[in-house]
Coordinates of C-alpha atoms in Angstrom, one line a residue:
Chain A
M4 CA 63.8 67.8 96.3
L5 CA 62.2 70.7 98.1
P6 CA 61.6 69.7 101.8
V7 CA 57.9 70.3 102.6
E8 CA 58.5 71.8 106.0
T9 CA 60.9 74.4 104.5
A10 CA 58.4 75.2 101.7
I11 CA 55.6 75.7 104.2
S12 CA 57.7 78.0 106.5
R13 CA 58.9 80.0 103.5
F14 CA 55.4 80.2 102.2
R15 CA 54.1 81.6 105.5
R16 CA 57.0 84.0 105.8
D17 CA 56.6 85.3 102.2
L18 CA 52.9 85.9 102.7
A19 CA 53.6 87.9 105.9
V20 CA 56.3 89.9 104.2
S21 CA 54.3 90.6 101.1
R22 CA 51.3 91.7 103.3
F23 CA 53.6 94.0 105.3
L24 CA 55.1 95.5 102.1
R25 CA 51.7 96.1 100.5
V26 CA 50.4 97.9 103.6
A27 CA 53.7 99.9 103.9
L28 CA 53.7 101.0 100.3
M29 CA 50.1 102.0 100.3
G30 CA 50.4 103.7 103.6
S31 CA 53.5 105.7 102.4
A32 CA 51.6 106.7 99.2
V33 CA 48.7 108.0 101.2
M34 CA 51.0 109.8 103.6
C35 CA 52.7 111.5 100.6
L36 CA 49.4 112.6 99.2
I37 CA 47.9 114.0 102.4
G38 CA 51.1 114.8 104.2
G39 CA 52.5 117.2 101.5
P40 CA 49.6 119.8 101.8
L41 CA 49.5 119.4 105.6
L42 CA 53.2 120.1 106.0
G43 CA 53.3 122.6 103.2
T44 CA 56.2 120.9 101.3
H45 CA 55.0 122.4 98.0
G46 CA 55.8 119.5 95.6
D47 CA 58.7 117.8 97.5
E48 CA 56.4 114.7 98.0
A49 CA 56.4 114.0 94.3
I50 CA 59.8 112.2 94.3
P51 CA 59.0 109.7 97.1
L52 CA 55.5 109.2 95.5
A53 CA 57.2 108.3 92.2
A54 CA 59.6 106.0 94.0
I55 CA 56.7 104.2 95.6
V56 CA 55.0 103.7 92.3
A57 CA 58.3 102.5 90.7
I58 CA 58.8 99.9 93.5
W59 CA 55.2 98.7 93.2
V60 CA 55.5 98.3 89.4
L61 CA 58.9 96.5 89.8
L62 CA 57.5 94.1 92.4
S63 CA 54.4 93.4 90.4
Y64 CA 56.5 92.5 87.4
R65 CA 58.5 90.0 89.6
S66 CA 55.2 88.6 90.9
M67 CA 54.0 88.0 87.3
S68 CA 57.3 86.3 86.4
A69 CA 56.8 84.0 89.3
A70 CA 53.3 83.2 88.2
R71 CA 54.5 82.5 84.7
V72 CA 57.2 80.1 85.9
A73 CA 54.6 78.1 87.9
A74 CA 52.0 78.0 85.1
D75 CA 53.5 75.1 83.3
S76 CA 53.7 72.8 86.3
P77 CA 50.3 71.1 86.1
S78 CA 50.9 69.9 82.5
L79 CA 54.4 68.7 83.4
I80 CA 52.9 66.8 86.3
A81 CA 50.3 65.3 84.1
A82 CA 53.0 64.2 81.6
G83 CA 55.0 62.6 84.5
E84 CA 57.8 65.0 84.2
F85 CA 58.2 65.3 88.0
E86 CA 61.7 66.6 88.1
L87 CA 61.1 69.4 85.7
A88 CA 57.9 70.3 87.5
E89 CA 59.8 70.3 90.8
N90 CA 62.3 72.8 89.4
H91 CA 59.6 75.1 88.1
I92 CA 57.7 75.1 91.4
A93 CA 60.8 75.6 93.5
A94 CA 61.8 78.6 91.3
A95 CA 58.3 80.0 91.6
L96 CA 58.3 79.6 95.4
R97 CA 61.7 81.1 95.7
T98 CA 60.8 84.2 93.7
F99 CA 59.3 87.0 95.9
S100 CA 55.7 87.9 95.0
L101 CA 53.8 91.0 96.1
F102 CA 50.5 89.2 95.6
R103 CA 49.1 86.2 97.5
S104 CA 47.6 84.4 94.6
A105 CA 51.0 83.6 93.0
K106 CA 52.3 82.0 96.2
L107 CA 49.0 80.1 96.8
I108 CA 49.1 78.7 93.3
G109 CA 52.7 77.7 93.6
M110 CA 52.0 75.8 96.9
H111 CA 48.9 74.2 95.3
H112 CA 51.2 72.9 92.4
L113 CA 53.7 71.6 95.0
A114 CA 50.8 69.7 96.8
L115 CA 49.7 68.4 93.4
L116 CA 53.2 67.2 92.6
R117 CA 53.6 65.4 95.9
H118 CA 50.2 63.8 95.4
A119 CA 51.2 62.6 92.0
Q120 CA 54.4 61.2 93.5
R121 CA 52.3 59.4 96.0
R122 CA 53.9 61.1 99.0
W123 CA 50.7 61.3 100.8
R124 CA 51.9 62.8 104.1
E125 CA 53.7 65.6 102.4
S126 CA 50.7 66.3 100.2
T127 CA 48.4 66.4 103.2
L128 CA 50.7 68.9 105.1
L129 CA 50.9 71.2 102.1
C130 CA 47.1 71.1 101.6
Q131 CA 46.6 71.9 105.3
A132 CA 49.0 74.9 105.1
L133 CA 47.1 76.1 102.0
L134 CA 43.7 75.7 103.5
A135 CA 44.7 77.7 106.6
Q136 CA 45.0 80.7 104.2
R137 CA 42.1 82.6 102.6
S138 CA 42.1 81.6 98.9
A139 CA 39.8 81.5 95.8
P140 CA 36.9 79.0 96.4
A141 CA 37.8 76.9 93.4
L142 CA 41.4 76.5 94.6
A143 CA 40.2 75.7 98.1
R144 CA 37.8 73.0 96.8
S145 CA 40.5 71.4 94.7
T146 CA 42.9 71.4 97.6
L147 CA 40.3 69.9 99.9
L148 CA 39.6 67.1 97.4
M149 CA 43.3 66.3 97.1
M150 CA 43.8 66.4 100.8
T151 CA 40.9 64.0 101.3
D152 CA 42.4 61.5 98.9
S153 CA 45.8 61.7 100.5
M154 CA 44.3 61.1 103.9
L155 CA 42.4 58.1 102.6
Q156 CA 45.6 56.7 101.2
M157 CA 47.2 57.2 104.6
N158 CA 44.2 55.5 106.2
D159 CA 43.6 58.7 108.3
L160 CA 39.8 58.1 108.4
A161 CA 38.9 60.7 111.0
G162 CA 40.7 63.4 108.9
A163 CA 39.1 62.2 105.7
Y164 CA 35.6 62.2 107.3
A165 CA 36.0 65.8 108.4
A166 CA 37.3 66.8 105.0
L167 CA 34.4 65.0 103.3
G168 CA 32.0 66.8 105.6
R169 CA 33.5 70.2 104.5
L170 CA 33.2 69.2 100.8
C171 CA 29.6 68.2 101.2
R172 CA 28.7 71.6 102.5
Q173 CA 30.1 73.3 99.4
K174 CA 28.6 74.0 96.0
L175 CA 30.6 71.8 93.6
N176 CA 30.9 71.8 89.9
L177 CA 30.3 68.5 88.0
H178 CA 34.0 67.6 87.8
E179 CA 34.3 68.1 91.6
A180 CA 31.1 66.2 92.3
L181 CA 32.4 63.2 90.4
A182 CA 35.7 63.3 92.4
L183 CA 33.7 63.6 95.6
Q184 CA 31.6 60.5 94.8
Q185 CA 34.8 58.5 94.1
L186 CA 36.2 59.6 97.5
Q187 CA 33.0 58.8 99.3
L188 CA 33.0 55.3 97.9
D189 CA 36.7 54.9 98.8
Y190 CA 35.9 56.0 102.4
G191 CA 32.8 53.8 102.5
W192 CA 34.6 50.5 102.0
R193 CA 37.2 51.5 104.5
V194 CA 34.6 51.9 107.3
G195 CA 32.3 49.1 106.0
A196 CA 29.4 51.4 105.2
W197 CA 28.0 49.0 102.6
E198 CA 24.4 50.2 102.7
Q199 CA 25.3 53.9 102.4
M200 CA 27.5 53.0 99.4
L201 CA 24.5 51.7 97.6
S202 CA 22.0 54.4 98.6
G203 CA 20.9 56.4 95.6
L204 CA 22.3 53.7 93.4
G205 CA 20.7 55.1 90.2
A206 CA 22.3 58.5 90.6
K207 CA 25.6 57.1 91.6
L208 CA 25.6 54.9 88.4
Q209 CA 24.7 57.9 86.3
M210 CA 27.6 59.8 87.8
S211 CA 30.0 56.9 87.2
E212 CA 29.0 56.8 83.6
L213 CA 30.4 60.4 83.2
M214 CA 33.8 59.5 84.6
P215 CA 36.9 58.5 82.6
S216 CA 37.3 54.7 82.1
V217 CA 39.5 53.8 85.1
N218 CA 37.6 56.0 87.6
A219 CA 34.2 54.7 86.3
A220 CA 35.4 51.1 86.6
R221 CA 36.8 51.6 90.1
S222 CA 33.6 53.4 91.3
Q223 CA 31.5 50.5 90.1
A224 CA 33.9 48.0 91.6
Y225 CA 33.4 49.6 95.0
M226 CA 29.7 49.4 94.5
A227 CA 30.0 45.7 93.5
V228 CA 31.8 45.0 96.7
A229 CA 29.1 46.7 98.7
A230 CA 26.4 44.7 96.8
L231 CA 28.3 41.5 97.6
K232 CA 28.6 42.4 101.3
T233 CA 24.9 43.1 101.4
G234 CA 23.9 39.9 99.7
R235 CA 22.9 41.4 96.3
R236 CA 24.8 38.9 94.1
D237 CA 23.1 39.8 90.8
L238 CA 23.9 43.4 91.2
A239 CA 27.5 42.6 92.2
I240 CA 28.0 40.5 89.1
W241 CA 26.5 43.1 86.8
L242 CA 28.7 45.9 88.3
R243 CA 31.9 43.8 88.2
R244 CA 31.2 43.0 84.5
R245 CA 30.8 46.7 83.7
A246 CA 34.1 47.5 85.5
E247 CA 36.0 44.7 83.8
L248 CA 34.8 45.9 80.4
M249 CA 36.3 49.3 80.9
A250 CA 39.6 48.6 82.6
D251 CA 42.0 45.8 83.5
S252 CA 41.6 44.4 87.0
Q253 CA 45.2 45.2 88.0
E254 CA 44.6 48.9 87.2
I255 CA 41.3 49.0 89.1
T256 CA 42.6 47.2 92.2
A257 CA 45.9 49.2 92.6
D258 CA 46.2 50.2 96.3
R259 CA 42.7 48.9 97.0
P260 CA 43.1 45.4 98.5
I261 CA 39.3 45.0 99.0
L262 CA 38.8 45.2 95.3
R263 CA 41.3 42.4 94.8
E264 CA 38.9 40.2 96.7
L265 CA 36.1 41.0 94.3
F266 CA 38.1 40.1 91.2
A267 CA 39.5 37.0 92.8
L268 CA 36.0 35.6 93.1
A269 CA 35.0 33.1 90.5
W270 CA 31.4 33.3 89.4
Chain B
M11 CA -10.2 85.8 71.9
T12 CA -7.1 83.7 71.7
L13 CA -3.8 85.0 70.6
P14 CA -2.0 83.2 67.7
A15 CA 0.9 81.1 68.9
P16 CA 4.1 83.1 68.6
E17 CA 6.5 82.1 65.8
F18 CA 9.6 81.0 67.8
P19 CA 12.3 79.5 65.7
F20 CA 14.1 77.1 68.0
L21 CA 17.8 76.9 67.4
D22 CA 17.6 78.8 64.1
V23 CA 21.2 78.3 62.9
P24 CA 21.6 81.2 60.5
T25 CA 20.1 83.6 63.0
L26 CA 22.3 82.4 65.8
L27 CA 25.5 82.5 63.7
E28 CA 24.6 86.1 62.9
T29 CA 23.6 87.4 66.3
S30 CA 26.6 85.8 68.1
Q31 CA 29.2 87.6 66.1
P32 CA 31.4 89.5 68.5
V33 CA 30.9 93.3 68.3
P34 CA 34.0 95.3 69.0
R35 CA 33.2 97.4 72.1
W36 CA 35.1 100.4 73.1
G37 CA 35.4 100.3 76.9
G38 CA 37.3 103.5 76.7
W39 CA 34.3 105.7 77.6
R40 CA 35.0 105.0 81.2
L41 CA 38.6 106.2 80.8
A42 CA 37.4 109.2 78.8
G43 CA 35.0 110.1 81.6
A44 CA 37.8 109.9 84.1
G45 CA 40.1 111.9 81.8
M46 CA 37.4 114.7 81.6
V47 CA 37.1 114.7 85.4
G48 CA 40.9 115.0 85.7
A49 CA 41.0 117.8 83.1
G50 CA 38.3 119.6 85.0
V51 CA 40.3 119.5 88.2
L52 CA 43.4 120.7 86.4
V53 CA 41.5 123.6 84.7
W54 CA 40.0 124.6 88.1
F55 CA 43.5 124.6 89.6
L56 CA 45.0 126.8 86.8
I57 CA 42.1 129.2 87.1
S58 CA 42.6 129.4 90.9
Q59 CA 46.3 130.0 90.4
A60 CA 45.6 132.8 88.0
I61 CA 43.3 134.4 90.5
G62 CA 45.0 133.7 93.8
G63 CA 48.7 133.4 92.7
D64 CA 51.3 130.8 93.7
A65 CA 50.2 130.7 97.3
A66 CA 46.9 129.0 96.3
E67 CA 46.5 125.5 97.9
P68 CA 46.7 122.6 97.1
S69 CA 50.1 122.1 95.6
F70 CA 50.6 121.3 91.9
S71 CA 52.1 117.9 92.5
T72 CA 49.1 116.9 94.7
L73 CA 46.8 117.9 91.9
I74 CA 48.8 115.9 89.4
S75 CA 48.6 113.0 91.8
V76 CA 44.8 113.3 92.1
V77 CA 44.4 113.6 88.3
L78 CA 46.6 110.6 87.7
G79 CA 44.9 108.7 90.5
T80 CA 41.5 109.3 88.9
I81 CA 42.6 108.0 85.6
A82 CA 44.4 105.0 87.1
G83 CA 41.3 104.3 89.2
A84 CA 39.1 104.4 86.1
W85 CA 41.5 102.1 84.3
V86 CA 41.4 99.6 87.1
F87 CA 37.6 99.9 87.3
N88 CA 37.3 99.4 83.6
G89 CA 39.5 96.3 83.8
A90 CA 37.5 94.9 86.7
L91 CA 34.2 95.3 84.8
T92 CA 35.6 93.8 81.6
S93 CA 37.0 90.8 83.5
R94 CA 33.7 90.3 85.3
E95 CA 31.9 90.2 81.9
F96 CA 34.4 87.6 80.7
R97 CA 33.9 85.5 83.8
T98 CA 30.1 85.7 83.4
Q99 CA 30.4 84.4 79.9
Q100 CA 32.8 81.6 80.9
R101 CA 30.4 80.5 83.6
Q102 CA 27.6 80.3 81.1
I103 CA 29.8 78.2 78.8
D104 CA 30.8 75.9 81.7
A105 CA 27.1 75.5 82.6
I106 CA 26.2 74.5 79.1
Q107 CA 29.0 72.0 79.0
E108 CA 27.8 70.4 82.3
L109 CA 24.3 70.2 81.0
I110 CA 25.5 68.4 77.9
Q111 CA 27.6 66.0 79.9
L112 CA 24.6 65.3 82.1
H113 CA 22.5 64.7 78.9
R114 CA 20.1 67.4 80.0
W115 CA 19.5 68.3 76.4
P116 CA 16.4 70.6 76.6
E117 CA 18.1 72.8 79.2
A118 CA 21.3 72.8 77.2
A119 CA 19.5 73.8 74.0
I120 CA 17.8 76.7 75.8
Q121 CA 21.0 78.0 77.3
V122 CA 23.0 77.7 74.1
Q123 CA 20.3 79.5 72.2
D124 CA 20.3 82.2 74.9
F125 CA 24.1 82.5 74.7
L126 CA 24.3 82.8 71.0
S127 CA 21.4 85.2 70.7
R128 CA 23.7 88.0 71.9
P129 CA 27.1 89.2 70.6
A130 CA 29.8 87.1 72.3
R131 CA 32.6 88.9 74.2
T132 CA 35.3 86.7 72.5
A133 CA 35.7 84.6 69.5
G134 CA 36.9 81.7 71.7
A135 CA 33.7 81.7 73.8
R136 CA 31.6 81.9 70.7
G137 CA 33.5 78.9 69.2
Q138 CA 32.8 76.8 72.2
A139 CA 29.2 77.7 72.3
M140 CA 28.9 76.9 68.6
L141 CA 30.5 73.5 69.2
F142 CA 27.8 72.9 71.9
L143 CA 25.1 74.1 69.5
A144 CA 26.3 71.5 66.9
M145 CA 26.2 68.8 69.6
V146 CA 22.7 69.7 70.6
L147 CA 21.5 69.8 67.0
A148 CA 22.9 66.3 66.4
R149 CA 21.1 65.1 69.6
Y150 CA 17.9 66.3 68.0
H151 CA 18.8 64.6 64.7
R152 CA 19.2 67.9 62.9
F153 CA 22.4 66.7 61.2
E154 CA 22.4 68.9 58.2
E155 CA 22.3 72.0 60.4
A156 CA 24.9 70.5 62.7
I157 CA 27.2 70.1 59.7
T158 CA 26.6 73.8 58.8
V159 CA 27.7 74.8 62.3
Y160 CA 30.8 72.6 62.2
D161 CA 31.7 74.0 58.8
H162 CA 31.3 77.5 60.1
I163 CA 33.6 76.8 63.1
L164 CA 36.2 75.3 60.8
D165 CA 36.0 78.2 58.3
E166 CA 35.8 81.1 60.6
L167 CA 37.7 80.3 63.8
E168 CA 41.3 79.6 64.6
M169 CA 41.8 76.6 66.8
D170 CA 44.6 74.5 68.2
D171 CA 45.2 71.1 66.7
A172 CA 43.2 69.2 69.4
A173 CA 40.1 71.4 69.1
D174 CA 40.3 71.2 65.3
H175 CA 40.4 67.4 65.5
T176 CA 37.4 67.4 67.8
V177 CA 35.3 69.6 65.5
K178 CA 36.3 67.5 62.4
L179 CA 35.3 64.3 64.3
G180 CA 31.9 65.7 65.2
R181 CA 31.4 66.8 61.6
A182 CA 32.3 63.4 60.2
M183 CA 29.9 61.7 62.6
A184 CA 27.1 64.1 61.7
M185 CA 27.8 63.4 58.0
L186 CA 27.5 59.7 58.5
R187 CA 24.2 60.2 60.4
A188 CA 22.9 62.4 57.6
D189 CA 23.8 59.7 55.1
N190 CA 26.3 62.0 53.3
L191 CA 28.6 59.0 52.9
L192 CA 30.9 60.4 50.3
D193 CA 31.5 63.6 52.3
A194 CA 31.9 61.6 55.4
D195 CA 34.5 59.3 53.8
R196 CA 36.4 62.4 52.6
A197 CA 36.3 63.9 56.0
I198 CA 37.6 60.7 57.7
A199 CA 40.4 60.5 55.1
E200 CA 41.3 64.1 55.9
L201 CA 41.3 63.3 59.7
R202 CA 43.6 60.3 59.1
R203 CA 45.9 62.4 56.9
D204 CA 46.0 65.3 59.5
M205 CA 46.5 63.0 62.4
R206 CA 49.4 64.6 64.3
T207 CA 52.6 62.7 65.0
G208 CA 52.3 61.7 68.6
A209 CA 48.6 62.2 68.7
G210 CA 47.1 61.0 72.0
G211 CA 45.3 57.7 72.4
G212 CA 42.1 59.7 73.0
E213 CA 42.2 61.1 69.5
L214 CA 43.0 57.7 68.0
A215 CA 40.1 56.1 69.9
A216 CA 37.6 58.7 68.8
L217 CA 38.6 58.4 65.2
A218 CA 38.4 54.6 65.5
L219 CA 34.8 54.9 66.7
V220 CA 33.9 57.0 63.6
E221 CA 35.7 54.6 61.3
I222 CA 34.0 51.5 62.8
Y223 CA 30.6 53.2 62.4
R224 CA 31.4 54.1 58.7
D225 CA 32.4 50.6 57.9
V226 CA 29.3 49.1 59.6
K227 CA 27.1 51.6 57.9
T228 CA 28.6 51.0 54.4
G229 CA 28.5 47.2 54.8
H230 CA 32.2 46.5 55.4
P231 CA 32.1 44.4 58.6
V232 CA 35.5 42.8 58.2
E233 CA 37.2 46.3 58.1
A234 CA 35.1 47.4 61.1
L235 CA 36.2 44.4 63.1
E236 CA 39.9 44.8 62.1
M237 CA 39.8 48.3 63.4
F238 CA 38.0 47.2 66.6
D239 CA 40.7 44.6 67.3
L240 CA 43.5 47.0 66.5
R241 CA 42.2 49.8 68.7
L242 CA 40.4 48.0 71.5
A243 CA 43.0 49.0 74.1
D244 CA 42.7 52.7 73.3
L245 CA 38.9 52.5 73.1
R246 CA 38.8 50.9 76.6
R247 CA 41.1 53.5 78.0
Y248 CA 39.6 56.6 76.6
L249 CA 35.9 56.2 75.8
G250 CA 34.5 55.5 79.3
H251 CA 31.0 54.2 79.0
R252 CA 30.9 55.2 75.3
L253 CA 32.7 51.9 74.9
G254 CA 29.2 50.5 74.8
D255 CA 28.8 52.2 71.3
V256 CA 31.8 50.3 70.0
W257 CA 30.6 46.9 71.3
A258 CA 27.2 47.5 69.8
L259 CA 28.8 48.3 66.4
A260 CA 31.0 45.3 66.7
A261 CA 27.9 43.2 67.4
R262 CA 26.3 44.5 64.2
A263 CA 29.5 43.7 62.3
Y264 CA 29.5 40.2 63.6
D265 CA 25.8 39.9 62.7
L266 CA 26.5 41.0 59.1
L267 CA 29.1 38.2 58.9
Q268 CA 26.6 35.7 60.3
R269 CA 28.8 35.0 63.4
K270 CA 26.0 34.8 65.9
P271 CA 27.9 33.7 69.0
E272 CA 30.3 36.6 68.8
A273 CA 27.5 38.9 67.9
Q274 CA 25.6 37.8 71.0
A275 CA 28.6 38.3 73.3
A276 CA 29.4 41.7 71.9
F277 CA 25.7 42.7 72.1
E278 CA 25.6 41.7 75.8
N279 CA 28.8 43.8 76.5
A280 CA 27.2 46.7 74.8
T281 CA 23.9 46.5 76.7
V282 CA 25.8 46.0 80.0
L283 CA 27.3 49.4 79.5
L284 CA 24.4 51.3 77.9
P285 CA 20.7 50.8 77.6
L286 CA 19.5 49.5 74.2
P287 CA 17.1 52.4 73.4
E288 CA 20.0 54.8 73.8
L289 CA 22.2 52.7 71.5
I290 CA 19.5 52.6 68.8
R291 CA 19.0 56.3 69.1
R292 CA 22.7 56.9 68.5
Y293 CA 23.1 54.3 65.7
P294 CA 19.8 53.3 64.0
E295 CA 21.6 50.3 62.4
I296 CA 21.6 48.6 65.8
A297 CA 17.8 48.3 65.7
A298 CA 18.3 45.3 63.3
L299 CA 19.8 43.4 66.3
K300 CA 16.9 44.0 68.6
D301 CA 14.9 40.9 67.6
K302 CA 17.9 38.7 66.8
L303 CA 20.0 39.0 69.9
S304 CA 19.3 39.2 73.6
P305 CA 20.5 42.1 75.7
A306 CA 22.4 41.5 78.9
P307 CA 20.0 41.0 81.8
A308 CA 20.0 44.0 84.2
P309 CA 19.6 43.4 88.0
A310 CA 16.2 44.5 89.5
E311 CA 17.8 47.4 91.4
V312 CA 18.7 49.3 88.2
L313 CA 15.6 48.6 86.2

């Protein structure tokens, strides 16, 4: 298994080296173009120029190969093929890439894998390393969502609060907004913010209705707990019933002890 | 003087199928322009050589570099513009998909009409937009037109197995709603036959919903309930709140068998998950239960 600390240090080193190489190659090309006429070399600069172009093309090809290797990882992770995904990601991270995006995506896949393996601390570290770099907004949002979940799982509430704040300031698509609502509810029960969990109840229910079964059930179970804690028994019963129809209670309550209390109650 | 109201055919299917056809575009004009600039520089250089001799500056290799650089720059510029156009279309498609998921049908209808009123950049994007058009048409109970769109997608576009299955499911459901029962039965049989080995639970669940509806609609409640019992685990896992549809159809099947306690329980489950008017809009057969059974009481906070 690829140690996270090693992966992060290699990631930072590769980004620095690739940045240096890009600047060096481009600088050399410009020097060839303007230096030739200035020094009066009369065509001697064509050979180094061709060599620079050849190096650039070769490194670009290697970068694309690395990106191709990493491309299969999300589907392998989704299928539970963690070992195979690990090999693909390790190969992608080992391959030198001239462009930042291939390295960023490789690291994101590694964070995704550690998250799926429930190695929350490692997933958080990888996400933090990724977020310290400039990346595409969609990749950054997805990383932030994953980091928030990992922090909640580790009960790092201060970190999760800061990450939720960052997410709330961003423009999210529907899929991301659904994930954010789930995280906010998960955070809410941990800090006992029962009233806030039920504020805007209608909109939260509509959002839950767009989620896949287990997430919809878990969201409504969180709200049922909040309703119970605030003395709204009818609402709690109704929400629990909805949750029970869509998923088994064991599945809903996995890693969420407070939800076990809800399903243990006899009404 | 008042102007006559404009004739504005809303979601006119034949027109949209025609106007959305991708038109091959030759983006090479940008490259051709760059090539002409490069050729101009080269000609200028050759003329200056002829007039001034070998000592004329700049050097030949520098000029070649400038010409090649101009062409390469135009190639990159052309690629950037093309990919921006693709991204814009993909953003439009994503926006329509979100509007449909949010059940904001009027806005989805306007956007899908807007998208299909112009030639699409790719056949894939057009296919997705047409699928959304069929969904919007079905929402407005224009089932015959929805079937036309589904048929067009199946005839004209190449899709992977999962997309093909989704389109065929939509078509079968539209046929049931349009009371084309024979065609619907044939479409469902085809879906069953083509069901891939190792097909996911999601595909099985969606097909089960269509089959249960067919059996309820054609008065075969026993078969509907058999399917319901067989596939309940998949239906729970994959349908989300659409599970309410299945419970409502099960309630109707129990009702047809005169099993009132089970019908009442199933009807309550359905109405816990989805409001009754929405269920009746989706399946008019459910209206028969309205006066016979009581929906689940909803708490005051959500009324």
